Coordinates of C-alpha atoms in Angstrom, one line a residue:
M1 CA -44.6 8.0 25.9
R2 CA -42.8 10.3 23.5
L3 CA -43.2 9.3 19.9
P4 CA -40.0 9.1 17.8
D5 CA -39.2 12.1 15.5
L6 CA -39.6 10.1 12.3
E7 CA -39.2 13.2 10.1
A8 CA -35.8 13.9 11.7
W9 CA -34.7 10.3 11.2
A10 CA -35.8 10.5 7.5
I11 CA -33.9 13.8 7.1
F12 CA -30.8 12.3 8.8
A13 CA -31.0 9.4 6.2
A14 CA -31.2 11.9 3.4
V15 CA -28.1 13.8 4.6
V16 CA -26.1 10.6 4.9
E17 CA -27.2 9.6 1.4
H18 CA -26.4 12.9 -0.2
R19 CA -23.4 13.7 2.0
S20 CA -24.4 17.3 2.6
F21 CA -27.2 19.3 4.2
S22 CA -27.8 21.3 0.9
G23 CA -27.8 18.1 -1.2
A24 CA -30.4 16.5 1.1
A25 CA -32.5 19.7 1.2
E26 CA -32.6 19.8 -2.6
A27 CA -33.4 16.1 -2.9
I28 CA -36.3 16.1 -0.5
G29 CA -37.7 19.6 -1.3
L30 CA -36.9 21.3 2.0
S31 CA -34.9 24.4 2.9
K32 CA -31.3 23.9 4.2
A33 CA -32.4 25.6 7.4
T34 CA -35.2 23.0 8.0
V35 CA -32.7 20.2 7.4
S36 CA -30.2 21.7 9.8
K37 CA -32.9 22.2 12.5
A38 CA -34.1 18.6 12.1
I39 CA -30.5 17.2 12.6
G40 CA -30.0 19.5 15.6
R41 CA -33.3 18.3 17.0
L42 CA -32.3 14.7 16.6
E43 CA -28.9 15.2 18.1
A44 CA -30.4 17.0 21.1
H45 CA -32.8 14.1 21.7
L46 CA -30.1 11.5 21.4
G47 CA -27.6 13.5 23.4
Q48 CA -24.7 13.1 20.9
S49 CA -23.4 14.5 17.7
L50 CA -24.2 12.7 14.5
F51 CA -21.8 14.6 12.1
H52 CA -18.4 16.2 12.2
R53 CA -18.9 19.5 10.3
T54 CA -16.2 21.7 8.7
S55 CA -16.5 24.2 5.9
R56 CA -15.3 21.6 3.4
R57 CA -16.4 18.3 4.8
L58 CA -19.3 16.5 6.4
A59 CA -18.6 13.1 8.1
L60 CA -20.5 10.8 10.4
T61 CA -19.3 10.6 14.0
E62 CA -18.6 7.2 15.6
A63 CA -22.1 7.5 17.2
G64 CA -23.6 8.4 13.8
R65 CA -22.3 5.5 11.8
P66 CA -24.4 2.7 13.2
L67 CA -27.5 5.1 13.5
A68 CA -27.2 5.7 9.7
D69 CA -28.2 2.1 9.0
H70 CA -31.2 2.4 11.4
A71 CA -32.3 5.6 9.7
A72 CA -32.1 4.0 6.2
R73 CA -34.2 1.1 7.4
I74 CA -36.8 3.4 8.9
V75 CA -37.2 5.2 5.6
A76 CA -37.2 1.9 3.6
E77 CA -39.9 0.4 5.8
A78 CA -42.0 3.6 5.6
H79 CA -41.7 3.5 1.8
A80 CA -42.5 -0.2 1.7
A81 CA -45.6 0.3 3.9
E82 CA -46.9 3.1 1.6
E83 CA -46.2 1.1 -1.5
A84 CA -47.8 -2.0 -0.1
A85 CA -51.0 0.0 0.5
R86 CA -50.9 1.2 -3.1
D87 CA -50.0 -2.2 -4.5
A88 CA -53.0 -3.8 -2.9
A89 CA -55.3 -1.8 -5.2
S90 CA -53.3 -2.2 -8.4
A91 CA -51.0 -4.5 -10.4
P92 CA -47.3 -4.5 -9.2
A93 CA -45.5 -1.5 -10.7
G94 CA -42.4 0.6 -10.0
R95 CA -38.7 0.2 -9.9
I96 CA -36.7 -2.7 -8.4
R97 CA -32.9 -2.6 -7.7
L98 CA -31.4 -6.0 -8.2
A99 CA -27.7 -7.0 -7.6
A100 CA -26.0 -10.1 -8.9
P101 CA -22.5 -11.5 -9.5
M102 CA -21.1 -10.6 -12.9
A103 CA -20.7 -13.9 -14.7
F104 CA -23.7 -15.6 -13.1
G105 CA -25.8 -12.5 -13.7
I106 CA -25.0 -12.4 -17.5
A107 CA -25.5 -16.1 -18.0
N108 CA -28.5 -16.8 -15.7
V109 CA -30.1 -13.6 -14.3
A110 CA -30.3 -11.3 -17.4
P111 CA -32.4 -13.7 -19.4
L112 CA -34.8 -14.1 -16.5
V113 CA -35.1 -10.3 -16.1
A114 CA -36.2 -10.1 -19.7
D115 CA -38.9 -12.8 -19.1
F116 CA -40.0 -11.1 -15.9
L117 CA -40.4 -7.7 -17.6
L118 CA -42.4 -9.1 -20.4
A119 CA -44.8 -10.6 -17.8
H120 CA -44.9 -7.4 -15.7
P121 CA -44.9 -4.3 -18.0
G122 CA -45.5 -1.9 -15.1
I123 CA -42.2 -2.8 -13.4
E124 CA -38.7 -1.5 -14.1
I125 CA -35.5 -3.2 -13.0
D126 CA -32.2 -1.6 -12.3
L127 CA -29.8 -4.6 -12.6
H128 CA -26.4 -4.1 -11.0
L129 CA -23.8 -6.8 -12.0
S130 CA -20.6 -6.9 -9.9
D131 CA -18.5 -9.5 -8.1
A132 CA -18.0 -7.0 -5.3
R133 CA -20.1 -7.6 -2.2
V134 CA -22.7 -4.8 -2.1
D135 CA -24.2 -3.3 1.1
I136 CA -27.9 -3.9 0.3
V137 CA -29.3 -1.4 2.8
A138 CA -26.8 1.4 2.3
E139 CA -26.8 1.2 -1.5
G140 CA -30.6 0.9 -1.7
F141 CA -31.0 -2.6 -3.3
D142 CA -34.3 -4.5 -3.0
I143 CA -32.8 -7.9 -3.8
A144 CA -29.2 -9.3 -4.1
L145 CA -28.2 -12.7 -5.4
R146 CA -25.0 -13.9 -3.8
I147 CA -22.9 -17.0 -4.3
A148 CA -21.1 -17.6 -1.0
D149 CA -21.1 -19.1 2.4
L150 CA -23.0 -16.4 4.2
P151 CA -21.9 -15.0 7.6
D152 CA -24.5 -14.2 10.1
S153 CA -26.2 -10.8 9.4
S154 CA -29.4 -8.9 9.9
L155 CA -30.3 -9.5 6.2
R156 CA -33.1 -11.9 5.2
A157 CA -31.6 -14.8 3.3
R158 CA -33.1 -17.6 1.2
R159 CA -31.0 -20.4 -0.2
L160 CA -32.1 -21.1 -3.8
C161 CA -29.7 -23.9 -4.9
S162 CA -26.2 -25.2 -4.7
I163 CA -23.5 -24.2 -7.1
A164 CA -21.2 -27.1 -7.8
G165 CA -17.5 -26.4 -8.4
H166 CA -15.1 -28.0 -10.8
I167 CA -11.4 -28.4 -10.0
V168 CA -9.7 -27.5 -13.3
A169 CA -6.4 -26.9 -15.0
T170 CA -5.1 -26.8 -18.5
P171 CA -3.8 -30.1 -20.0
A172 CA -0.4 -28.5 -20.5
Y173 CA -0.2 -27.6 -16.8
L174 CA -1.1 -31.2 -15.8
A175 CA 1.4 -32.6 -18.2
K176 CA 4.2 -30.5 -16.8
H177 CA 3.4 -30.7 -13.1
G178 CA 1.4 -33.9 -12.8
E179 CA -2.2 -34.5 -12.1
P180 CA -3.2 -34.8 -8.4
T181 CA -5.3 -37.9 -7.6
H182 CA -6.1 -36.9 -4.0
P183 CA -7.0 -33.4 -2.6
G184 CA -4.1 -33.6 -0.2
Q185 CA -1.7 -33.4 -3.2
L186 CA -3.1 -30.0 -4.1
G187 CA -0.8 -28.4 -1.6
E188 CA 2.1 -29.3 -3.9
H189 CA 0.5 -27.2 -6.7
R190 CA -0.1 -23.5 -7.5
L191 CA -3.7 -22.8 -6.7
L192 CA -5.7 -19.8 -7.9
G193 CA -8.1 -18.5 -5.3
Y194 CA -11.5 -16.8 -5.4
S195 CA -11.6 -14.2 -2.6
N196 CA -15.4 -14.0 -2.3
V197 CA -15.5 -17.6 -1.0
T198 CA -13.2 -17.6 2.1
G199 CA -11.6 -20.5 3.9
P200 CA -10.1 -23.8 2.6
W201 CA -11.4 -25.9 -0.3
R202 CA -13.3 -28.8 1.2
F203 CA -13.8 -32.2 -0.4
Q204 CA -15.7 -35.4 0.4
G205 CA -14.7 -38.8 -0.9
A206 CA -17.0 -41.7 -1.9
D207 CA -16.5 -43.3 1.5
G208 CA -17.4 -40.1 3.3
T209 CA -13.8 -39.0 4.0
E210 CA -13.5 -35.3 4.3
V211 CA -10.4 -33.3 3.3
S212 CA -9.6 -29.6 3.5
V213 CA -7.0 -27.8 1.5
R214 CA -5.5 -24.4 2.1
V215 CA -5.5 -22.2 -1.0
A216 CA -2.1 -20.6 -1.9
G217 CA -0.8 -19.5 -5.2
P218 CA 0.1 -16.7 -7.6
L219 CA -3.4 -15.1 -7.9
T220 CA -6.4 -14.4 -5.8
A221 CA -9.3 -12.5 -7.4
N222 CA -12.9 -11.5 -6.6
S223 CA -14.1 -12.5 -10.1
G224 CA -14.1 -15.9 -11.6
D225 CA -13.9 -14.4 -15.1
A226 CA -10.8 -12.5 -14.0
M227 CA -9.1 -15.8 -13.1
L228 CA -9.6 -17.3 -16.5
P229 CA -6.7 -15.8 -18.3
A230 CA -4.2 -17.0 -15.7
L231 CA -5.9 -20.4 -15.6
L232 CA -5.8 -20.8 -19.4
A233 CA -2.2 -19.6 -19.4
G234 CA -1.3 -22.7 -17.3
L235 CA -0.5 -20.8 -14.1
G236 CA -2.2 -23.2 -11.8
I237 CA -5.3 -25.1 -10.7
T238 CA -8.5 -23.5 -9.5
R239 CA -12.1 -24.3 -8.5
L240 CA -14.8 -22.6 -10.6
P241 CA -18.4 -23.2 -11.3
G242 CA -19.7 -24.7 -14.6
F243 CA -21.3 -21.5 -15.8
I244 CA -17.8 -20.0 -16.1
V245 CA -15.7 -23.0 -17.2
G246 CA -18.3 -25.2 -18.9
A247 CA -17.4 -24.1 -22.5
H248 CA -13.7 -24.5 -21.8
L249 CA -14.2 -28.0 -20.5
E250 CA -16.2 -28.9 -23.6
S251 CA -13.5 -27.6 -25.9
G252 CA -10.7 -29.3 -24.1
A253 CA -9.0 -26.1 -23.2
L254 CA -9.4 -27.1 -19.5
A255 CA -9.6 -30.5 -17.9
A256 CA -11.5 -31.4 -14.7
I257 CA -9.5 -33.4 -12.1
L258 CA -10.3 -35.1 -8.8
R259 CA -13.5 -36.5 -10.2
D260 CA -13.7 -39.1 -7.4
W261 CA -13.9 -36.3 -4.9
T262 CA -16.9 -34.0 -4.4
P263 CA -16.0 -30.3 -3.7
A264 CA -18.3 -28.8 -1.1
P265 CA -21.0 -26.9 -3.0
V266 CA -21.5 -23.2 -2.4
G267 CA -25.0 -21.8 -2.1
L268 CA -26.8 -19.3 -4.3
H269 CA -28.7 -17.1 -1.8
L270 CA -31.3 -14.4 -2.4
L271 CA -30.9 -11.6 0.1
T272 CA -33.3 -8.8 1.0
P273 CA -33.1 -6.0 3.6
P274 CA -34.2 -7.0 7.1
S275 CA -37.7 -5.5 7.0
P276 CA -40.5 -8.0 6.4
L277 CA -42.4 -5.2 4.6
R278 CA -41.9 -5.4 0.9
P279 CA -43.8 -3.9 -2.1
A280 CA -45.8 -6.3 -4.2
R281 CA -43.4 -5.9 -7.2
V282 CA -40.4 -7.0 -5.0
E283 CA -42.4 -10.0 -3.8
A284 CA -43.3 -10.9 -7.4
L285 CA -39.6 -10.9 -8.4
I286 CA -38.5 -12.9 -5.4
A287 CA -41.1 -15.6 -6.2
F288 CA -40.1 -15.6 -9.9
L289 CA -36.4 -15.9 -9.2
A290 CA -36.8 -18.5 -6.5
D291 CA -38.8 -20.6 -8.9
R292 CA -36.7 -20.1 -12.1
L293 CA -33.3 -20.4 -10.4
R294 CA -33.9 -23.5 -8.3
D295 CA -33.6 -26.2 -11.0
P296 CA -32.0 -24.4 -14.0
C297 CA -29.3 -23.1 -11.6
A298 CA -28.3 -26.7 -10.7
A299 CA -28.4 -27.7 -14.4
R300 CA -26.2 -24.9 -15.5
A301 CA -23.7 -25.6 -12.7
A302 CA -23.3 -29.2 -13.8

């Protein structure tokens, strides 16, 4: 049996990451000729080209695109295996890349990161806050927190808690347009949508009745914070979690409606790359976040 050319796969991953042969060569400390030979060797073994090459541009072929993910995973698993061996003989140390949604990350994750770093002085965390959906494998994240209904994927996912949503509007909007008392009446109103949670809004009544409402209105955004100005300006009704609208509900700037109906909660998930091999430092942060976000998360969302 012929063994896989792991060096060529690792070099292929480096070329994809740095988008050039010369950039990959400089990053991994090899000559450009060595990098080129490794790619040629891998292409010959696979029987297909991995890159379109011109004097100005390097792009993956149709065959190369899916193989780039495989290459990234091969390299990640090799690094994880090496780090696991080192970690077994020492306290967890090194860098962790963590992604989280913007508003939730500021309110809930950033304070926990500080606590974790105080307890683990040998660990560094690169915290990336964005409401855009990151590609964990391609962008090199060790952990991502995501508030969403997750589609099937190869990622490893763990549900930490449910995020309750509030249906809210300004008192001025409700005075002008009327306050709906049944989810079915929302179709008569202007609804502001959150694009990271797809599909209709779903509700359950006290008697178990289920109702779905299609979201349509003047604004759809991938950030709950970005929806607030339009909401506070009285442009419509929306569904947002307590960690975004809680202060506005307390001040009276917003009012919660349809309190007799329970919006379907959205899960907070912890995602990791598909490999079961993880450095001890990553395992430590996973355990810490799973413990600290389980109950406090529910409390903050209330």
